[in-house]
Amino acid sequence: MRKFIWDLDDDDYIFSLSDRMAIDSDGNMMMRISDNMAMEMDSGDIHFVLSWEDESL
């Protein structure tokens, strides 16, 4: 399911591409680590996000 997730570190939206991968409004790829954390794939930075729940469970 595609949805928008709020990135608390960058104050922008992340658009989910799958249950584990997403892209933010700046074009950076993000990988879900937990319901409230994601890793930016280019820099390796950890971002806090609001409610990126795993839909496959």
XYZ file of N, CA, C and O in Angstrom:
228
model
N 0.834 -1.184 0.000
C 0.000 0.000 0.000
C 0.876 1.243 0.000
O 1.806 1.364 0.777
N 0.590 2.166 -0.856
C 1.330 3.413 -0.951
C 0.749 4.424 0.028
O -0.458 4.561 0.147
N 1.645 5.141 0.707
C 1.171 6.159 1.643
C 2.255 7.191 1.890
O 3.409 6.994 1.533
N 1.853 8.298 2.490
C 2.786 9.347 2.876
C 3.164 9.171 4.339
O 2.319 8.871 5.167
N 4.436 9.372 4.625
C 4.971 9.269 5.978
C 5.685 10.582 6.263
O 6.394 11.112 5.405
N 5.512 11.128 7.445
C 6.143 12.398 7.807
C 7.526 12.145 8.375
O 7.695 11.360 9.306
N 8.546 12.795 7.813
C 9.930 12.720 8.277
C 10.164 13.858 9.271
O 10.153 15.026 8.900
N 10.360 13.511 10.536
C 10.525 14.516 11.580
C 11.865 15.246 11.492
O 11.973 16.398 11.906
N 12.896 14.598 10.959
C 14.215 15.221 10.870
C 14.288 16.279 9.774
O 14.929 17.314 9.938
N 13.667 16.021 8.640
C 13.722 16.948 7.506
C 12.468 17.795 7.364
O 12.404 18.670 6.500
N 11.451 17.524 8.153
C 10.164 18.210 8.048
C 9.609 18.154 6.624
O 9.196 19.156 6.049
N 9.622 16.936 6.051
C 9.013 16.733 4.744
C 8.388 15.345 4.677
O 8.453 14.577 5.626
N 7.748 15.055 3.545
C 7.067 13.781 3.376
C 7.972 12.743 2.738
O 8.854 13.062 1.939
N 7.705 11.494 3.093
C 8.313 10.335 2.447
C 7.159 9.575 1.796
O 6.119 9.361 2.418
N 7.335 9.172 0.546
C 6.315 8.422 -0.179
C 6.752 6.972 -0.272
O 7.798 6.665 -0.840
N 5.980 6.076 0.322
C 6.378 4.665 0.332
C 6.252 4.048 -1.060
O 5.299 4.303 -1.788
N 7.251 3.247 -1.419
C 7.254 2.514 -2.682
C 6.885 1.058 -2.458
O 6.356 0.394 -3.342
N 7.208 0.553 -1.265
C 6.882 -0.810 -0.847
C 6.829 -0.813 0.678
O 6.891 0.240 1.299
N 6.749 -1.999 1.277
C 6.721 -2.073 2.739
C 8.035 -1.630 3.371
O 8.052 -1.214 4.522
N 9.150 -1.710 2.642
C 10.459 -1.424 3.206
C 11.183 -0.236 2.581
O 12.132 0.273 3.158
N 10.787 0.195 1.401
C 11.494 1.256 0.688
C 10.567 2.432 0.405
O 9.369 2.272 0.229
N 11.189 3.621 0.355
C 10.433 4.851 0.088
C 11.366 5.875 -0.539
O 12.579 5.681 -0.599
N 10.775 6.964 -0.993
C 11.547 8.077 -1.538
C 11.005 9.355 -0.902
O 9.793 9.497 -0.726
N 11.907 10.261 -0.523
C 11.438 11.499 0.108
C 11.234 12.589 -0.938
O 11.506 12.391 -2.124
N 10.761 13.737 -0.503
C 10.424 14.814 -1.437
C 11.651 15.428 -2.107
O 11.517 16.122 -3.105
N 12.857 15.131 -1.585
C 14.097 15.596 -2.215
C 14.685 14.567 -3.170
O 15.726 14.800 -3.768
N 14.050 13.392 -3.292
C 14.524 12.344 -4.185
C 15.465 11.347 -3.530
O 16.045 10.521 -4.224
N 15.627 11.400 -2.212
C 16.497 10.460 -1.502
C 15.762 9.163 -1.206
O 14.616 9.188 -0.757
N 16.425 8.040 -1.452
C 15.851 6.738 -1.133
C 15.948 6.490 0.367
O 16.963 6.798 0.983
N 14.885 5.925 0.945
C 14.819 5.641 2.365
C 14.455 4.168 2.565
O 13.677 3.616 1.786
N 15.022 3.548 3.598
C 14.703 2.165 3.936
C 14.118 2.130 5.346
O 14.681 2.732 6.268
N 13.009 1.438 5.506
C 12.349 1.321 6.807
C 13.194 0.455 7.736
O 13.618 -0.624 7.378
N 13.446 0.947 8.952
C 14.147 0.182 9.971
C 13.160 -0.305 11.027
O 13.229 -1.440 11.470
N 12.239 0.566 11.428
C 11.179 0.217 12.370
C 9.986 1.115 12.085
O 10.006 1.893 11.133
N 8.953 1.010 12.925
C 7.755 1.828 12.716
C 8.054 3.323 12.783
O 7.333 4.122 12.199
N 9.126 3.701 13.487
C 9.416 5.117 13.681
C 10.821 5.526 13.273
O 11.273 6.612 13.623
N 11.523 4.678 12.510
C 12.872 5.024 12.051
C 13.085 4.550 10.623
O 12.599 3.494 10.228
N 13.822 5.372 9.872
C 14.191 5.037 8.496
C 15.633 5.467 8.274
O 16.129 6.385 8.921
N 16.305 4.783 7.346
C 17.680 5.126 7.013
C 17.729 5.691 5.603
O 17.185 5.097 4.667
N 18.368 6.852 5.463
C 18.595 7.443 4.148
C 19.704 6.646 3.475
O 20.793 6.506 4.013
N 19.433 6.101 2.308
C 20.354 5.171 1.661
C 21.638 5.844 1.175
O 22.693 5.224 1.197
N 21.608 7.086 0.740
C 22.806 7.751 0.228
C 23.801 8.089 1.329
O 24.999 7.852 1.189
N 23.308 8.632 2.430
C 24.206 9.105 3.489
C 24.322 8.151 4.664
O 25.264 8.246 5.442
N 23.349 7.258 4.835
C 23.344 6.367 5.987
C 22.762 7.010 7.232
O 22.770 6.404 8.302
N 22.239 8.238 7.119
C 21.646 8.933 8.258
C 20.351 8.250 8.695
O 19.575 7.776 7.864
N 20.132 8.231 10.002
C 18.899 7.703 10.567
C 17.916 8.862 10.742
O 18.274 9.911 11.262
N 16.685 8.658 10.297
C 15.636 9.667 10.403
C 14.509 9.110 11.268
O 14.158 7.939 11.162
N 13.945 9.965 12.098
C 12.760 9.603 12.857
C 11.545 9.983 12.035
O 11.463 11.087 11.492
N 10.602 9.047 11.927
C 9.405 9.239 11.116
C 8.166 8.918 11.946
O 8.252 8.263 12.980
N 7.038 9.397 11.477
C 5.773 9.105 12.140
C 5.105 7.901 11.482
O 4.792 7.941 10.295
N 4.965 6.832 12.221
C 4.100 5.706 11.898
C 4.271 5.115 10.495
O 3.379 5.169 9.666
N 5.434 4.523 10.235
C 5.638 3.759 9.005
C 5.479 2.293 9.376
O 6.413 1.573 9.592
N 4.240 1.850 9.490
C 3.932 0.503 9.951
C 4.126 -0.497 8.836
O 3.884 -0.215 7.674
N 4.553 -1.704 9.218
C 4.757 -2.794 8.263
C 3.405 -3.401 7.938
O 2.766 -4.033 8.774
N 2.941 -3.192 6.722
C 1.618 -3.670 6.297
C 1.586 -5.178 6.039
O 0.524 -5.754 5.979
N 2.733 -5.816 5.906
C 2.781 -7.242 5.571
C 2.560 -8.147 6.771
O 2.389 -9.340 6.627
N 2.593 -7.596 7.981
C 2.414 -8.409 9.189
C 0.965 -8.636 9.499
O 0.087 -7.966 9.249
